[in-house]
Amino acid sequence: DTEVTQTPKHLVMGMTNKKSLKCEQHMGHRAMYWYKQKAKKPPELMFVYSYEKLSINESVPSRFSPECPNSSLLNLHLHALQPEDSALYLCASSQDTGQGGTEAFFGQGTRLTVV
Amino acid sequence: QKEVEQDPGPLSVPEGAIVSLNCTYSNSAFQYFMWYRQYSRKGPELLMYTYSSGNKEDGRFTAQVDKSSKYISLFIRDSQPSDSATYLCAMEGTSGSRLTFGEGTQLTVNP
């Protein structure tokens, strides 16, 4: 099973709302990632968790708050977003981040629209 | 200059054609090379994964890496309409953690 499951698939939220994106994998992977993808652009890395600890934050605004409750789950908490934050948010996981070349598997994404 | 260059296309071919997709890169530290396929409004799907130079074949797909030229390719034989998607190359060094993506090539295979 190489599946990464993301919920919800679609989300529309107002600029004053608080919402959360969820990601789950059961492959025993110890690294999990959040990416943001705008139309016709490649995914952009936002956060990396390695062994449930935040290891990389790519200077993401604080209105995005990641959380890794356990090795299978990854959340992204959203608050006071702007319309320009509308994008496809992708979760990915891989075996490890200790060495290069670990195959990363992506979920189907949450399409977020901020109104 | 971007670390990874990929022609965004669009590329349109007839069904049954051989498709060649390419990326060039500038960072000599890249050791691991991947190709992802992304259908519209879906997440990227890992297609091919190769380490260092050489060829790897999987069904109708062949990935080639030429580290001396800093050039990677994905060939699709007997292309099908279901191959219509955006193809993203991605690469990584030995330190891990960050995939560097190309811009993606949009491919359409016409029946």
PDB file of C-alpha atoms in Angstrom:
ATOM      1  CA  ASP A   1       0.000   0.000   0.000  1.00  0.00           C
ATOM      2  CA  THR A   2       1.633   3.217  -1.205  1.00  0.00           C
ATOM      3  CA  GLU A   3      -1.267   5.447  -0.308  1.00  0.00           C
ATOM      4  CA  VAL A   4      -1.223   8.852   1.290  1.00  0.00           C
ATOM      5  CA  THR A   5      -4.724   9.987   2.176  1.00  0.00           C
ATOM      6  CA  GLN A   6      -5.668  13.638   2.432  1.00  0.00           C
ATOM      7  CA  THR A   7      -8.909  15.151   3.701  1.00  0.00           C
ATOM      8  CA  PRO A   8     -10.857  17.101   2.745  1.00  0.00           C
ATOM      9  CA  LYS A   9     -10.488  16.962  -1.043  1.00  0.00           C
ATOM     10  CA  HIS A  10     -11.925  20.447  -1.425  1.00  0.00           C
ATOM     11  CA  LEU A  11     -12.181  23.325   1.054  1.00  0.00           C
ATOM     12  CA  VAL A  12     -13.622  26.814   0.727  1.00  0.00           C
ATOM     13  CA  MET A  13     -12.915  29.115   3.632  1.00  0.00           C
ATOM     14  CA  GLY A  14     -13.284  32.773   4.491  1.00  0.00           C
ATOM     15  CA  MET A  15     -10.349  34.927   5.511  1.00  0.00           C
ATOM     16  CA  THR A  16     -11.451  34.895   9.166  1.00  0.00           C
ATOM     17  CA  ASN A  17     -12.025  31.134   9.364  1.00  0.00           C
ATOM     18  CA  LYS A  18      -9.881  28.490  11.041  1.00  0.00           C
ATOM     19  CA  LYS A  19      -9.650  25.135   9.326  1.00  0.00           C
ATOM     20  CA  SER A  20      -7.352  22.129   9.267  1.00  0.00           C
ATOM     21  CA  LEU A  21      -6.052  19.851   6.524  1.00  0.00           C
ATOM     22  CA  LYS A  22      -5.330  16.237   7.420  1.00  0.00           C
ATOM     23  CA  CYS A  23      -2.941  13.676   6.002  1.00  0.00           C
ATOM     24  CA  GLU A  24      -2.479  10.011   6.883  1.00  0.00           C
ATOM     25  CA  GLN A  25      -0.108   7.284   5.745  1.00  0.00           C
ATOM     26  CA  HIS A  26       0.317   3.691   6.905  1.00  0.00           C
ATOM     27  CA  MET A  27       3.509   2.799   5.086  1.00  0.00           C
ATOM     28  CA  GLY A  28       5.692   3.174   8.180  1.00  0.00           C
ATOM     29  CA  HIS A  29       7.332   6.258   6.673  1.00  0.00           C
ATOM     30  CA  ARG A  30       9.127   8.498   9.139  1.00  0.00           C
ATOM     31  CA  ALA A  31       9.254  11.647   7.009  1.00  0.00           C
ATOM     32  CA  MET A  32       6.180  13.658   6.061  1.00  0.00           C
ATOM     33  CA  TYR A  33       5.914  16.820   4.016  1.00  0.00           C
ATOM     34  CA  TRP A  34       3.548  19.641   3.145  1.00  0.00           C
ATOM     35  CA  TYR A  35       3.772  21.176  -0.316  1.00  0.00           C
ATOM     36  CA  LYS A  36       1.818  24.007  -1.936  1.00  0.00           C
ATOM     37  CA  GLN A  37       1.112  23.905  -5.661  1.00  0.00           C
ATOM     38  CA  LYS A  38      -0.269  26.749  -7.767  1.00  0.00           C
ATOM     39  CA  ALA A  39      -1.744  26.143 -11.203  1.00  0.00           C
ATOM     40  CA  LYS A  40       0.793  25.120 -13.876  1.00  0.00           C
ATOM     41  CA  LYS A  41       3.651  25.279 -11.359  1.00  0.00           C
ATOM     42  CA  PRO A  42       5.617  22.519  -9.613  1.00  0.00           C
ATOM     43  CA  PRO A  43       5.016  21.757  -5.931  1.00  0.00           C
ATOM     44  CA  GLU A  44       6.780  24.095  -3.480  1.00  0.00           C
ATOM     45  CA  LEU A  45       8.026  22.657  -0.207  1.00  0.00           C
ATOM     46  CA  MET A  46       6.506  24.187   2.932  1.00  0.00           C
ATOM     47  CA  PHE A  47       7.366  21.908   5.879  1.00  0.00           C
ATOM     48  CA  VAL A  48       9.218  18.674   6.581  1.00  0.00           C
ATOM     49  CA  TYR A  49       8.689  16.452   9.608  1.00  0.00           C
ATOM     50  CA  SER A  50      11.272  13.820  10.373  1.00  0.00           C
ATOM     51  CA  TYR A  51      10.500  11.321  13.142  1.00  0.00           C
ATOM     52  CA  GLU A  52       7.612  13.546  14.242  1.00  0.00           C
ATOM     53  CA  LYS A  53       9.806  16.606  14.685  1.00  0.00           C
ATOM     54  CA  LEU A  54       9.703  19.663  12.460  1.00  0.00           C
ATOM     55  CA  SER A  55      13.000  19.667  10.588  1.00  0.00           C
ATOM     56  CA  ILE A  56      12.363  22.184   7.801  1.00  0.00           C
ATOM     57  CA  ASN A  57      10.171  25.291   7.631  1.00  0.00           C
ATOM     58  CA  GLU A  58      10.628  27.030   4.314  1.00  0.00           C
ATOM     59  CA  SER A  59       9.911  30.485   5.771  1.00  0.00           C
ATOM     60  CA  VAL A  60       6.186  29.840   5.627  1.00  0.00           C
ATOM     61  CA  PRO A  61       3.914  32.561   7.116  1.00  0.00           C
ATOM     62  CA  SER A  62       2.616  31.815  10.599  1.00  0.00           C
ATOM     63  CA  ARG A  63      -0.968  31.637   9.349  1.00  0.00           C
ATOM     64  CA  PHE A  64       0.045  28.091   8.331  1.00  0.00           C
ATOM     65  CA  SER A  65       0.750  25.902  11.365  1.00  0.00           C
ATOM     66  CA  PRO A  66       1.824  22.268  10.933  1.00  0.00           C
ATOM     67  CA  GLU A  67       1.362  19.527  13.483  1.00  0.00           C
ATOM     68  CA  CYS A  68       2.496  15.908  13.565  1.00  0.00           C
ATOM     69  CA  PRO A  69       0.498  14.088  16.295  1.00  0.00           C
ATOM     70  CA  ASN A  70       2.132  10.740  15.510  1.00  0.00           C
ATOM     71  CA  SER A  71       4.178   9.013  12.855  1.00  0.00           C
ATOM     72  CA  SER A  72       1.132   8.325  10.655  1.00  0.00           C
ATOM     73  CA  LEU A  73      -0.632  11.685  10.831  1.00  0.00           C
ATOM     74  CA  LEU A  74       0.162  15.181   9.657  1.00  0.00           C
ATOM     75  CA  ASN A  75      -2.070  18.217  10.014  1.00  0.00           C
ATOM     76  CA  LEU A  76      -1.902  21.719   8.602  1.00  0.00           C
ATOM     77  CA  HIS A  77      -3.834  24.302  10.592  1.00  0.00           C
ATOM     78  CA  LEU A  78      -5.008  27.343   8.672  1.00  0.00           C
ATOM     79  CA  HIS A  79      -5.960  30.713  10.126  1.00  0.00           C
ATOM     80  CA  ALA A  80      -6.516  34.177   8.643  1.00  0.00           C
ATOM     81  CA  LEU A  81      -5.561  33.105   5.152  1.00  0.00           C
ATOM     82  CA  GLN A  82      -5.461  35.418   2.152  1.00  0.00           C
ATOM     83  CA  PRO A  83      -7.010  34.815  -1.293  1.00  0.00           C
ATOM     84  CA  GLU A  84      -3.496  34.327  -2.711  1.00  0.00           C
ATOM     85  CA  ASP A  85      -3.155  31.261  -0.468  1.00  0.00           C
ATOM     86  CA  SER A  86      -5.681  29.470  -2.677  1.00  0.00           C
ATOM     87  CA  ALA A  87      -3.829  26.459  -4.125  1.00  0.00           C
ATOM     88  CA  LEU A  88      -3.571  22.674  -4.113  1.00  0.00           C
ATOM     89  CA  TYR A  89      -2.004  21.565  -0.817  1.00  0.00           C
ATOM     90  CA  LEU A  90      -0.154  18.283  -1.104  1.00  0.00           C
ATOM     91  CA  CYS A  91       1.026  15.959   1.603  1.00  0.00           C
ATOM     92  CA  ALA A  92       3.831  13.502   0.903  1.00  0.00           C
ATOM     93  CA  SER A  93       5.713  10.865   2.843  1.00  0.00           C
ATOM     94  CA  SER A  94       8.969   8.990   2.454  1.00  0.00           C
ATOM     95  CA  GLN A  95      10.933   6.360   4.340  1.00  0.00           C
ATOM     96  CA  ASP A  96      13.412   8.773   5.852  1.00  0.00           C
ATOM     97  CA  THR A  97      15.138  12.081   5.312  1.00  0.00           C
ATOM     98  CA  GLY A  98      18.486  11.000   6.715  1.00  0.00           C
ATOM     99  CA  GLN A  99      19.908  10.231   3.295  1.00  0.00           C
ATOM    100  CA  GLY A 100      18.983  11.239  -0.189  1.00  0.00           C
ATOM    101  CA  GLY A 101      17.015   9.239  -2.627  1.00  0.00           C
ATOM    102  CA  THR A 102      14.074   8.250  -0.520  1.00  0.00           C
ATOM    103  CA  GLU A 103      11.072   7.891  -2.795  1.00  0.00           C
ATOM    104  CA  ALA A 104       8.377  10.396  -1.887  1.00  0.00           C
ATOM    105  CA  PHE A 105       4.729   9.441  -2.336  1.00  0.00           C
ATOM    106  CA  PHE A 106       2.122  12.154  -2.662  1.00  0.00           C
ATOM    107  CA  GLY A 107      -1.511  12.323  -1.651  1.00  0.00           C
ATOM    108  CA  GLN A 108      -4.214  13.575  -3.990  1.00  0.00           C
ATOM    109  CA  GLY A 109      -4.191  16.987  -2.385  1.00  0.00           C
ATOM    110  CA  THR A 110      -6.686  19.386  -0.873  1.00  0.00           C
ATOM    111  CA  ARG A 111      -7.868  22.082  -3.247  1.00  0.00           C
ATOM    112  CA  LEU A 112      -8.196  25.167  -1.070  1.00  0.00           C
ATOM    113  CA  THR A 113     -10.086  28.289  -2.067  1.00  0.00           C
ATOM    114  CA  VAL A 114      -9.929  31.353   0.193  1.00  0.00           C
ATOM    115  CA  VAL A 115     -12.756  33.833  -0.314  1.00  0.00           C
TER     116      VAL A 115
ATOM    117  CA  GLN B   1      19.408  30.303 -13.522  1.00  0.00           C
ATOM    118  CA  LYS B   2      17.131  27.563 -12.214  1.00  0.00           C
ATOM    119  CA  GLU B   3      18.750  24.418 -10.828  1.00  0.00           C
ATOM    120  CA  VAL B   4      16.454  22.262 -12.984  1.00  0.00           C
ATOM    121  CA  GLU B   5      15.251  23.251 -16.452  1.00  0.00           C
ATOM    122  CA  GLN B   6      12.306  21.510 -18.094  1.00  0.00           C
ATOM    123  CA  ASP B   7      10.465  22.603 -21.215  1.00  0.00           C
ATOM    124  CA  PRO B   8       6.842  23.235 -20.138  1.00  0.00           C
ATOM    125  CA  GLY B   9       5.457  22.398 -23.574  1.00  0.00           C
ATOM    126  CA  PRO B  10       2.637  21.871 -24.290  1.00  0.00           C
ATOM    127  CA  LEU B  11       3.560  18.732 -26.225  1.00  0.00           C
ATOM    128  CA  SER B  12       0.939  17.099 -28.428  1.00  0.00           C
ATOM    129  CA  VAL B  13       1.511  13.709 -30.113  1.00  0.00           C
ATOM    130  CA  PRO B  14      -0.650  11.129 -31.893  1.00  0.00           C
ATOM    131  CA  GLU B  15      -1.521   7.861 -30.172  1.00  0.00           C
ATOM    132  CA  GLY B  16       1.219   5.278 -30.591  1.00  0.00           C
ATOM    133  CA  ALA B  17       4.049   7.828 -30.869  1.00  0.00           C
ATOM    134  CA  ILE B  18       7.258   7.628 -28.871  1.00  0.00           C
ATOM    135  CA  VAL B  19       7.421  10.545 -26.449  1.00  0.00           C
ATOM    136  CA  SER B  20      10.679  12.003 -25.182  1.00  0.00           C
ATOM    137  CA  LEU B  21      10.641  14.261 -22.121  1.00  0.00           C
ATOM    138  CA  ASN B  22      13.808  15.897 -20.854  1.00  0.00           C
ATOM    139  CA  CYS B  23      15.332  17.868 -18.008  1.00  0.00           C
ATOM    140  CA  THR B  24      18.720  19.466 -17.565  1.00  0.00           C
ATOM    141  CA  TYR B  25      20.236  20.445 -14.254  1.00  0.00           C
ATOM    142  CA  SER B  26      23.162  22.417 -12.935  1.00  0.00           C
ATOM    143  CA  ASN B  27      23.735  21.029  -9.418  1.00  0.00           C
ATOM    144  CA  SER B  28      26.395  18.309  -9.457  1.00  0.00           C
ATOM    145  CA  ALA B  29      25.218  17.125  -6.025  1.00  0.00           C
ATOM    146  CA  PHE B  30      22.046  15.602  -7.454  1.00  0.00           C
ATOM    147  CA  GLN B  31      22.299  11.817  -7.285  1.00  0.00           C
ATOM    148  CA  TYR B  32      18.684  10.637  -7.319  1.00  0.00           C
ATOM    149  CA  PHE B  33      16.325  11.311 -10.188  1.00  0.00           C
ATOM    150  CA  MET B  34      12.586  10.855 -10.373  1.00  0.00           C
ATOM    151  CA  TRP B  35       9.761  11.311 -12.803  1.00  0.00           C
ATOM    152  CA  TYR B  36       6.280  12.068 -11.545  1.00  0.00           C
ATOM    153  CA  ARG B  37       3.051  12.029 -13.552  1.00  0.00           C
ATOM    154  CA  GLN B  38       0.327  14.425 -12.500  1.00  0.00           C
ATOM    155  CA  TYR B  39      -3.180  14.316 -13.883  1.00  0.00           C
ATOM    156  CA  SER B  40      -5.233  17.484 -13.774  1.00  0.00           C
ATOM    157  CA  ARG B  41      -6.345  18.368 -10.228  1.00  0.00           C
ATOM    158  CA  LYS B  42      -4.623  15.291  -8.737  1.00  0.00           C
ATOM    159  CA  GLY B  43      -1.457  14.717  -6.745  1.00  0.00           C
ATOM    160  CA  PRO B  44       1.819  13.703  -8.433  1.00  0.00           C
ATOM    161  CA  GLU B  45       2.313   9.960  -8.904  1.00  0.00           C
ATOM    162  CA  LEU B  46       5.837   8.540  -8.760  1.00  0.00           C
ATOM    163  CA  LEU B  47       6.561   6.883 -12.113  1.00  0.00           C
ATOM    164  CA  MET B  48      10.272   6.227 -12.216  1.00  0.00           C
ATOM    165  CA  TYR B  49      13.125   6.468  -9.726  1.00  0.00           C
ATOM    166  CA  THR B  50      16.782   6.117 -10.671  1.00  0.00           C
ATOM    167  CA  TYR B  51      20.103   6.521  -8.936  1.00  0.00           C
ATOM    168  CA  SER B  52      23.114   8.004 -10.722  1.00  0.00           C
ATOM    169  CA  SER B  53      23.736   7.389 -14.423  1.00  0.00           C
ATOM    170  CA  GLY B  54      22.127   4.669 -16.483  1.00  0.00           C
ATOM    171  CA  ASN B  55      18.823   3.411 -17.802  1.00  0.00           C
ATOM    172  CA  LYS B  56      15.789   1.968 -16.088  1.00  0.00           C
ATOM    173  CA  GLU B  57      12.856   0.393 -17.869  1.00  0.00           C
ATOM    174  CA  ASP B  58       9.347  -0.261 -16.560  1.00  0.00           C
ATOM    175  CA  GLY B  59       6.812  -1.392 -19.128  1.00  0.00           C
ATOM    176  CA  ARG B  60       6.375   1.346 -21.722  1.00  0.00           C
ATOM    177  CA  PHE B  61       8.504   3.792 -19.719  1.00  0.00           C
ATOM    178  CA  THR B  62      12.299   4.176 -19.850  1.00  0.00           C
ATOM    179  CA  ALA B  63      14.234   6.634 -17.717  1.00  0.00           C
ATOM    180  CA  GLN B  64      17.764   7.657 -18.688  1.00  0.00           C
ATOM    181  CA  VAL B  65      20.275   9.604 -16.637  1.00  0.00           C
ATOM    182  CA  ASP B  66      23.479  11.055 -18.070  1.00  0.00           C
ATOM    183  CA  LYS B  67      25.303  12.686 -15.179  1.00  0.00           C
ATOM    184  CA  SER B  68      28.245  13.737 -17.346  1.00  0.00           C
ATOM    185  CA  SER B  69      25.891  15.921 -19.390  1.00  0.00           C
ATOM    186  CA  LYS B  70      23.568  16.710 -16.459  1.00  0.00           C
ATOM    187  CA  TYR B  71      20.649  15.506 -18.549  1.00  0.00           C
ATOM    188  CA  ILE B  72      17.779  13.143 -17.793  1.00  0.00           C
ATOM    189  CA  SER B  73      15.081  11.771 -20.061  1.00  0.00           C
ATOM    190  CA  LEU B  74      11.834   9.863 -19.859  1.00  0.00           C
ATOM    191  CA  PHE B  75      10.711   7.902 -22.913  1.00  0.00           C
ATOM    192  CA  ILE B  76       7.157   6.669 -23.339  1.00  0.00           C
ATOM    193  CA  ARG B  77       6.660   3.994 -26.008  1.00  0.00           C
ATOM    194  CA  ASP B  78       3.315   3.336 -27.704  1.00  0.00           C
ATOM    195  CA  SER B  79       1.811   6.397 -26.061  1.00  0.00           C
ATOM    196  CA  GLN B  80      -1.869   6.231 -25.080  1.00  0.00           C
ATOM    197  CA  PRO B  81      -4.488   8.945 -24.504  1.00  0.00           C
ATOM    198  CA  SER B  82      -4.380   7.928 -20.826  1.00  0.00           C
ATOM    199  CA  ASP B  83      -0.758   9.162 -20.751  1.00  0.00           C
ATOM    200  CA  SER B  84      -2.041  12.728 -21.197  1.00  0.00           C
ATOM    201  CA  ALA B  85      -0.838  14.512 -18.067  1.00  0.00           C
ATOM    202  CA  THR B  86       1.877  16.819 -16.770  1.00  0.00           C
ATOM    203  CA  TYR B  87       5.233  15.111 -16.261  1.00  0.00           C
ATOM    204  CA  LEU B  88       7.504  16.511 -13.577  1.00  0.00           C
ATOM    205  CA  CYS B  89      11.151  15.643 -13.208  1.00  0.00           C
ATOM    206  CA  ALA B  90      12.564  15.842  -9.692  1.00  0.00           C
ATOM    207  CA  MET B  91      15.998  15.334  -8.236  1.00  0.00           C
ATOM    208  CA  GLU B  92      17.689  15.109  -4.883  1.00  0.00           C
ATOM    209  CA  GLY B  93      21.189  15.112  -3.432  1.00  0.00           C
ATOM    210  CA  THR B  94      22.574  12.807  -0.775  1.00  0.00           C
ATOM    211  CA  SER B  95      21.568  15.092   2.069  1.00  0.00           C
ATOM    212  CA  GLY B  96      17.901  14.317   1.496  1.00  0.00           C
ATOM    213  CA  SER B  97      14.852  16.287   2.549  1.00  0.00           C
ATOM    214  CA  ARG B  98      14.398  18.440  -0.524  1.00  0.00           C
ATOM    215  CA  LEU B  99      13.180  17.438  -3.930  1.00  0.00           C
ATOM    216  CA  THR B 100      13.958  19.994  -6.621  1.00  0.00           C
ATOM    217  CA  PHE B 101      11.307  19.897  -9.326  1.00  0.00           C
ATOM    218  CA  GLY B 102      11.335  20.964 -12.929  1.00  0.00           C
ATOM    219  CA  GLU B 103       8.459  23.143 -14.150  1.00  0.00           C
ATOM    220  CA  GLY B 104       6.639  20.150 -15.633  1.00  0.00           C
ATOM    221  CA  THR B 105       5.828  19.290 -19.275  1.00  0.00           C
ATOM    222  CA  GLN B 106       2.178  19.122 -20.266  1.00  0.00           C
ATOM    223  CA  LEU B 107       1.635  16.163 -22.616  1.00  0.00           C
ATOM    224  CA  THR B 108      -1.457  15.441 -24.704  1.00  0.00           C
ATOM    225  CA  VAL B 109      -1.763  12.156 -26.606  1.00  0.00           C
ATOM    226  CA  ASN B 110      -4.433  12.440 -29.281  1.00  0.00           C
ATOM    227  CA  PRO B 111      -6.496   9.360 -30.264  1.00  0.00           C
TER     228      PRO B 111
END
